[in-house]
CSV table of C-alpha atoms in Angstrom, one decimal:
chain,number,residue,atom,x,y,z
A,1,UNK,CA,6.1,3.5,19.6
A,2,UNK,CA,8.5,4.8,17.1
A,3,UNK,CA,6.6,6.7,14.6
A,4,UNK,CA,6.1,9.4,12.0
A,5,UNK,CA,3.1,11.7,12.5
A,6,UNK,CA,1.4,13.9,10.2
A,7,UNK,CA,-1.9,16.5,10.7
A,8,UNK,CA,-3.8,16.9,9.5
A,9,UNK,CA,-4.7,13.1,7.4
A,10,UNK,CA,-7.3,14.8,5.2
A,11,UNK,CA,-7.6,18.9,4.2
A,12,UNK,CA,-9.7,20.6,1.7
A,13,UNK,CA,-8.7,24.2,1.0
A,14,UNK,CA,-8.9,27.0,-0.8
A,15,UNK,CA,-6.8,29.0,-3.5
A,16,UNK,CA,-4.3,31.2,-2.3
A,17,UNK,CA,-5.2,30.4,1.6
A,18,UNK,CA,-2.1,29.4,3.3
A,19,UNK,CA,-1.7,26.7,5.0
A,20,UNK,CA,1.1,24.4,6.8
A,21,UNK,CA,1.2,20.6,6.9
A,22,UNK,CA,3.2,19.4,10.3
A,23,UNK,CA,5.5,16.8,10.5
A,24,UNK,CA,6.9,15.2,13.9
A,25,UNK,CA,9.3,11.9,14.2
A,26,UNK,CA,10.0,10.7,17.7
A,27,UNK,CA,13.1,8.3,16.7
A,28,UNK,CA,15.6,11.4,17.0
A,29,UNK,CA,16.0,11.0,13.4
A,30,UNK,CA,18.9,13.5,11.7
A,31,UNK,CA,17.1,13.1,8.1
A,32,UNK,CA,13.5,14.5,6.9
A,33,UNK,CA,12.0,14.9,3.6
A,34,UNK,CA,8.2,15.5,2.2
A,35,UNK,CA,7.0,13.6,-0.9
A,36,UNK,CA,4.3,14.0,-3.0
A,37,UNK,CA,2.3,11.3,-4.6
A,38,UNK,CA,0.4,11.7,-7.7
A,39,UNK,CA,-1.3,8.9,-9.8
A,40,UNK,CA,1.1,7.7,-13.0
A,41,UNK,CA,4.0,10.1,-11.3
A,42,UNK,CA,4.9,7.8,-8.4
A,43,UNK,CA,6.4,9.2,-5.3
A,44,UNK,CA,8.4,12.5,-5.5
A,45,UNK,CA,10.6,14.2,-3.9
A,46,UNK,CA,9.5,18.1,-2.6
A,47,UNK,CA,12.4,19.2,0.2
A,48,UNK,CA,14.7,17.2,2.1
A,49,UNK,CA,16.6,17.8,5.6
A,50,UNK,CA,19.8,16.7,6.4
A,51,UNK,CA,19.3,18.1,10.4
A,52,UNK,CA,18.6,21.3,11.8
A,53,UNK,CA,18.7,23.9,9.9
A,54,UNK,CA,19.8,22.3,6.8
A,55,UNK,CA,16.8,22.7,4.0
A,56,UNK,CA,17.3,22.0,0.6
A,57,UNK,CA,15.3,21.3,-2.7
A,58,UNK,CA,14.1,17.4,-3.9
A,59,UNK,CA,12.9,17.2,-7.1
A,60,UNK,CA,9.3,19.4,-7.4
A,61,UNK,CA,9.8,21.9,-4.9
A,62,UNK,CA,8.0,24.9,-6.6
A,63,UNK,CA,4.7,26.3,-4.6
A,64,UNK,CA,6.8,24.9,-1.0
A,65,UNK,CA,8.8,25.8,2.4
A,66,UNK,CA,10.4,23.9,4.3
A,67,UNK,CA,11.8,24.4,7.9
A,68,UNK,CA,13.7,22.6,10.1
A,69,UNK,CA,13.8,24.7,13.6
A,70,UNK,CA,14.2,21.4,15.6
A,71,UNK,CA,15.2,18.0,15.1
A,72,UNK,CA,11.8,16.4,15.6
A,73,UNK,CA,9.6,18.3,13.5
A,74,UNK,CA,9.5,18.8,9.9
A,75,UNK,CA,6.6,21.4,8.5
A,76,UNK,CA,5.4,22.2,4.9
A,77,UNK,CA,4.4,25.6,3.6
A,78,UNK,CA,2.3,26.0,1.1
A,79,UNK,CA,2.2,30.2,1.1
A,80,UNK,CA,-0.5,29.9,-2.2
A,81,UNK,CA,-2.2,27.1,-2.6
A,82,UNK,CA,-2.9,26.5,-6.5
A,83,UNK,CA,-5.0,23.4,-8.0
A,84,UNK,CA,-2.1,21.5,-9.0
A,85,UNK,CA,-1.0,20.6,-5.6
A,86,UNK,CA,-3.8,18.8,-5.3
A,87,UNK,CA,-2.3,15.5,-4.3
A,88,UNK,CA,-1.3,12.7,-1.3
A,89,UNK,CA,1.6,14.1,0.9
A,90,UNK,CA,3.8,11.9,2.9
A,91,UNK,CA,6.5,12.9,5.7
A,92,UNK,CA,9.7,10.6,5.8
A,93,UNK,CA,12.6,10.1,8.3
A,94,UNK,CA,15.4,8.6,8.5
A,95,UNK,CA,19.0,7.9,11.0
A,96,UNK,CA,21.2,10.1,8.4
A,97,UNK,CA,19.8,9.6,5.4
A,98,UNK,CA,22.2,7.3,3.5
A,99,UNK,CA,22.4,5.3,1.1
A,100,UNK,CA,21.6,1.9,3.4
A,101,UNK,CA,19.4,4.0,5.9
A,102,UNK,CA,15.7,2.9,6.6
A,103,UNK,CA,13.2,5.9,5.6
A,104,UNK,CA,10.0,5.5,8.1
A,105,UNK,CA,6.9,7.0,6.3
A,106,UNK,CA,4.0,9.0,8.2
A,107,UNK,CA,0.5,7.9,6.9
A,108,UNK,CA,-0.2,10.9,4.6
A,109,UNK,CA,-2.2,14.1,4.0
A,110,UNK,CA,-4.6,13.8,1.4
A,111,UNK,CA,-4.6,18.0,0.0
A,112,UNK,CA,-7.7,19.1,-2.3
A,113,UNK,CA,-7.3,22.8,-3.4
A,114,UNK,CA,-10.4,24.2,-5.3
B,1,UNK,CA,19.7,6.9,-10.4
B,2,UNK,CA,19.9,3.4,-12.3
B,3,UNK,CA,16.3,2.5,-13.4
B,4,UNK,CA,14.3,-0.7,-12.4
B,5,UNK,CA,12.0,-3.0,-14.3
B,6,UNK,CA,9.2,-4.4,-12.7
B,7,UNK,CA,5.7,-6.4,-13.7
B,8,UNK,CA,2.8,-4.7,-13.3
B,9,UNK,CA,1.0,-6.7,-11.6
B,10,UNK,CA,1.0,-10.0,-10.0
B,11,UNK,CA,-1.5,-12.1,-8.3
B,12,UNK,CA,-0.8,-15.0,-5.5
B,13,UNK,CA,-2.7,-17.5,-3.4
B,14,UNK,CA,-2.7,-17.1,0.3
B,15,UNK,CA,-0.6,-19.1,2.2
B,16,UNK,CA,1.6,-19.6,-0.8
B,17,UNK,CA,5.6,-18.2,-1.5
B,18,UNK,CA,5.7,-15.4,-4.0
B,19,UNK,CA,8.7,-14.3,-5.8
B,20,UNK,CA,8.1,-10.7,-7.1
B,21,UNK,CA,11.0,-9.7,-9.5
B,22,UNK,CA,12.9,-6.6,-10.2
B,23,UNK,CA,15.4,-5.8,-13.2
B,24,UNK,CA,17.9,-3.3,-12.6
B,25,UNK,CA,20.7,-4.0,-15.3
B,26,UNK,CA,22.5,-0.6,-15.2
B,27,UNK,CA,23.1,-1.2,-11.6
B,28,UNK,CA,26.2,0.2,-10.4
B,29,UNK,CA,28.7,-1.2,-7.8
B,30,UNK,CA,27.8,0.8,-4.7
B,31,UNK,CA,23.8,1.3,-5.5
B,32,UNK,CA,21.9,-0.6,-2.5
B,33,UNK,CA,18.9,-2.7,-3.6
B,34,UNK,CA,15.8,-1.7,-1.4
B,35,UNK,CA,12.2,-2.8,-1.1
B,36,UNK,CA,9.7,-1.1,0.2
B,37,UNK,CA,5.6,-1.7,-0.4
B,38,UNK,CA,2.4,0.2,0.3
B,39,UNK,CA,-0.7,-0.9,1.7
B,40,UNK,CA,-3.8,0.3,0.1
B,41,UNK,CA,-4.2,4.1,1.9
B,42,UNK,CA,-1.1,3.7,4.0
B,43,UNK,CA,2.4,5.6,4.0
B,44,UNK,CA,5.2,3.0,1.9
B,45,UNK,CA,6.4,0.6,4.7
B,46,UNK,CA,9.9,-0.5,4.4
B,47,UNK,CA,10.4,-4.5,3.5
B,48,UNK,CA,14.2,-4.9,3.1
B,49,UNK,CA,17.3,-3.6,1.8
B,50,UNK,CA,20.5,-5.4,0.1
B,51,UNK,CA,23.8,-4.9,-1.0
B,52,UNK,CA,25.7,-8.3,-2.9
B,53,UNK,CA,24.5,-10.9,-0.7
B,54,UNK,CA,20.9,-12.8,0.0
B,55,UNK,CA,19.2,-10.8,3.2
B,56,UNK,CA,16.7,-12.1,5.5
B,57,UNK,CA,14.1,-10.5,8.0
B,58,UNK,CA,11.0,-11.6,10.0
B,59,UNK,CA,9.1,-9.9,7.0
B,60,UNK,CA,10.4,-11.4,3.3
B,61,UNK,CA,13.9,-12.4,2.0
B,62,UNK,CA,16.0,-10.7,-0.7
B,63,UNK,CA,17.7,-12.8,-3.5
B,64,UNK,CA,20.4,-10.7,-5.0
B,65,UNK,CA,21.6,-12.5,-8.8
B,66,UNK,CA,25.3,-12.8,-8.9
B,67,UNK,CA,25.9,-10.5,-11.1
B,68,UNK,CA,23.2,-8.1,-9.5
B,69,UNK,CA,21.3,-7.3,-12.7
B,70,UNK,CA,18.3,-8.3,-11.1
B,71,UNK,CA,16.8,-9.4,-7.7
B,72,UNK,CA,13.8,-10.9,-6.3
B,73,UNK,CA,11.9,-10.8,-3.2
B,74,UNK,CA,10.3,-13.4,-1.9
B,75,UNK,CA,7.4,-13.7,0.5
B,76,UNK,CA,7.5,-17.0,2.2
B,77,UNK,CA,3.7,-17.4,3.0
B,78,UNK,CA,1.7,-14.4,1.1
B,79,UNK,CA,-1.4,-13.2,3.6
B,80,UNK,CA,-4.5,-11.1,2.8
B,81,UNK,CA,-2.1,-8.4,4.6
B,82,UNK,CA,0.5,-8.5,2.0
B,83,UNK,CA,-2.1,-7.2,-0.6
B,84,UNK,CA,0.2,-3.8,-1.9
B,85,UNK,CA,1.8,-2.4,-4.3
B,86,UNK,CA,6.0,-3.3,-4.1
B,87,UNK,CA,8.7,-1.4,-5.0
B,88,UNK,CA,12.5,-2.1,-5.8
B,89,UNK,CA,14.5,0.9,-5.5
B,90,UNK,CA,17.9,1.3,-6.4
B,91,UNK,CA,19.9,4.1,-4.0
B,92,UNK,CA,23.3,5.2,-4.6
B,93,UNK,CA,25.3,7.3,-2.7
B,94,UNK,CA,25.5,11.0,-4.2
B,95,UNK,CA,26.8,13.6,-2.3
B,96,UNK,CA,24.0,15.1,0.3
B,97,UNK,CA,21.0,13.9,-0.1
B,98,UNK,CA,19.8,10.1,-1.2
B,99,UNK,CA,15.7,10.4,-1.9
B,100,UNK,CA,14.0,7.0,-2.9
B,101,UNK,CA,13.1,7.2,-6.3
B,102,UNK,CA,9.7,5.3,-6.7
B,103,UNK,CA,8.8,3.7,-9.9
B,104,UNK,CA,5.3,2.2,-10.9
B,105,UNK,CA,5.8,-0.8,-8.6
B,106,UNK,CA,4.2,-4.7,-9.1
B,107,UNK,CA,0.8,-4.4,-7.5
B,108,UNK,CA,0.4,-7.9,-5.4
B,109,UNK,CA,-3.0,-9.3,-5.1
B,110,UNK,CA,-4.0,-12.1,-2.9
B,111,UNK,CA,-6.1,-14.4,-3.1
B,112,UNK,CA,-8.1,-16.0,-0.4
């Protein structure tokens, strides 16, 4: 089944304890991005990649890394957790990521940081 | 990005057509019209996508106004399923990268 997965679905952490959110897409998809919703703000862009390698900034990327070591896999850093990234997280996908392409959604990461 | 106008809210009987509007009036010539919803504690799903002319899939149709200031999708036969929040996104090309700009949506409620 073609799919977008993300782990973990649910985390409560800590400030300042690193931690890493994975993404994996299994459609051989070029383009990955993360998003962040937040009640009243919508969805958001945080990183994007056009393929391997290729990393650059959406539109809230302060607190995050990105890497893109393989085509399949997507992860989010966040090297010091701080309250205000309390929020849902979603991993997308897509063929190329153009302007007619179809982005495929994981289910989400719900992040707490206390 | 070009913005889009949407209701809130809107509420439809099951088994009934629903037309959920969007108004995107500073739509430019090479922005794609897409739809995408999301189910109560789900990732958004795409619906459809549209250029100039009327699309059809297995999930909803897309009626694109002549002069593209506005658009409408239509849900032939609304289920307890379709309950979400919808959203019309505009996406033009730009150099790079494309992201999908969510607004505030129309949240769809059915009724059984």
């Amino acid at each position: 089944e073609a799919q977008v997965t993300q782990n973990p679905r649910y985390l409560i952490t800590v400030t300042g304890k690193k931690l890493t959110v994975t993404c994996s897409q299994n459609m051989n998809h070029e383009y990955m991005s993360w998003y962040r919703q937040d009640p009243g703000l919508g969805l958001r862009q945080i990183y994007y990649s056009m393929n391997v390698e290729v990393t650059d900034k959406g539109d809230v990327p302060e607190g995050y890394k990105v890497s893109r070591k393989e085509k399949r896999n997507f992860p989010l850093i966040l090297e010091s957790p701080s309250p205000n990234q309390t929020s849902l997280y979603f991993c997308a996908s897509s063929e190329q990521g153009e302007v007619a392409d179809t982005q495929y959604f994981g289910p989400g990461t719900r992040l707490t940081v206390l | 990005d070009a913005k889009t106008t949407q209701p809130n809210s809107m509420e439809s009987n099951e088994e009934e057509p629903v037309h959920l509007p969007c108004n995107h009036s500073t739509i430019s010539g090479t922005d794609y019209i897409h739809w995408y919803r999301q189910l109560p504690s789900q990732g958004p799903e795409y619906v459809i996508h549209g250029l100039t002319s009327n699309v059809n899939n297995r999930m909803a149709s897309l009626a694109i106004a002549e002069d593209r200031k506005s658009s409408t999708l239509i849900l032939h036969r609304a289920t307890l399923r379709d309950a979400a929040v919808y959203y019309c996104i505009l996406r033009g090309w730009n150099s790079g990268n494309t992201p999908l700009v969510f607004g505030k949506g129309t949240r769809l409620s059915v009724i059984a």
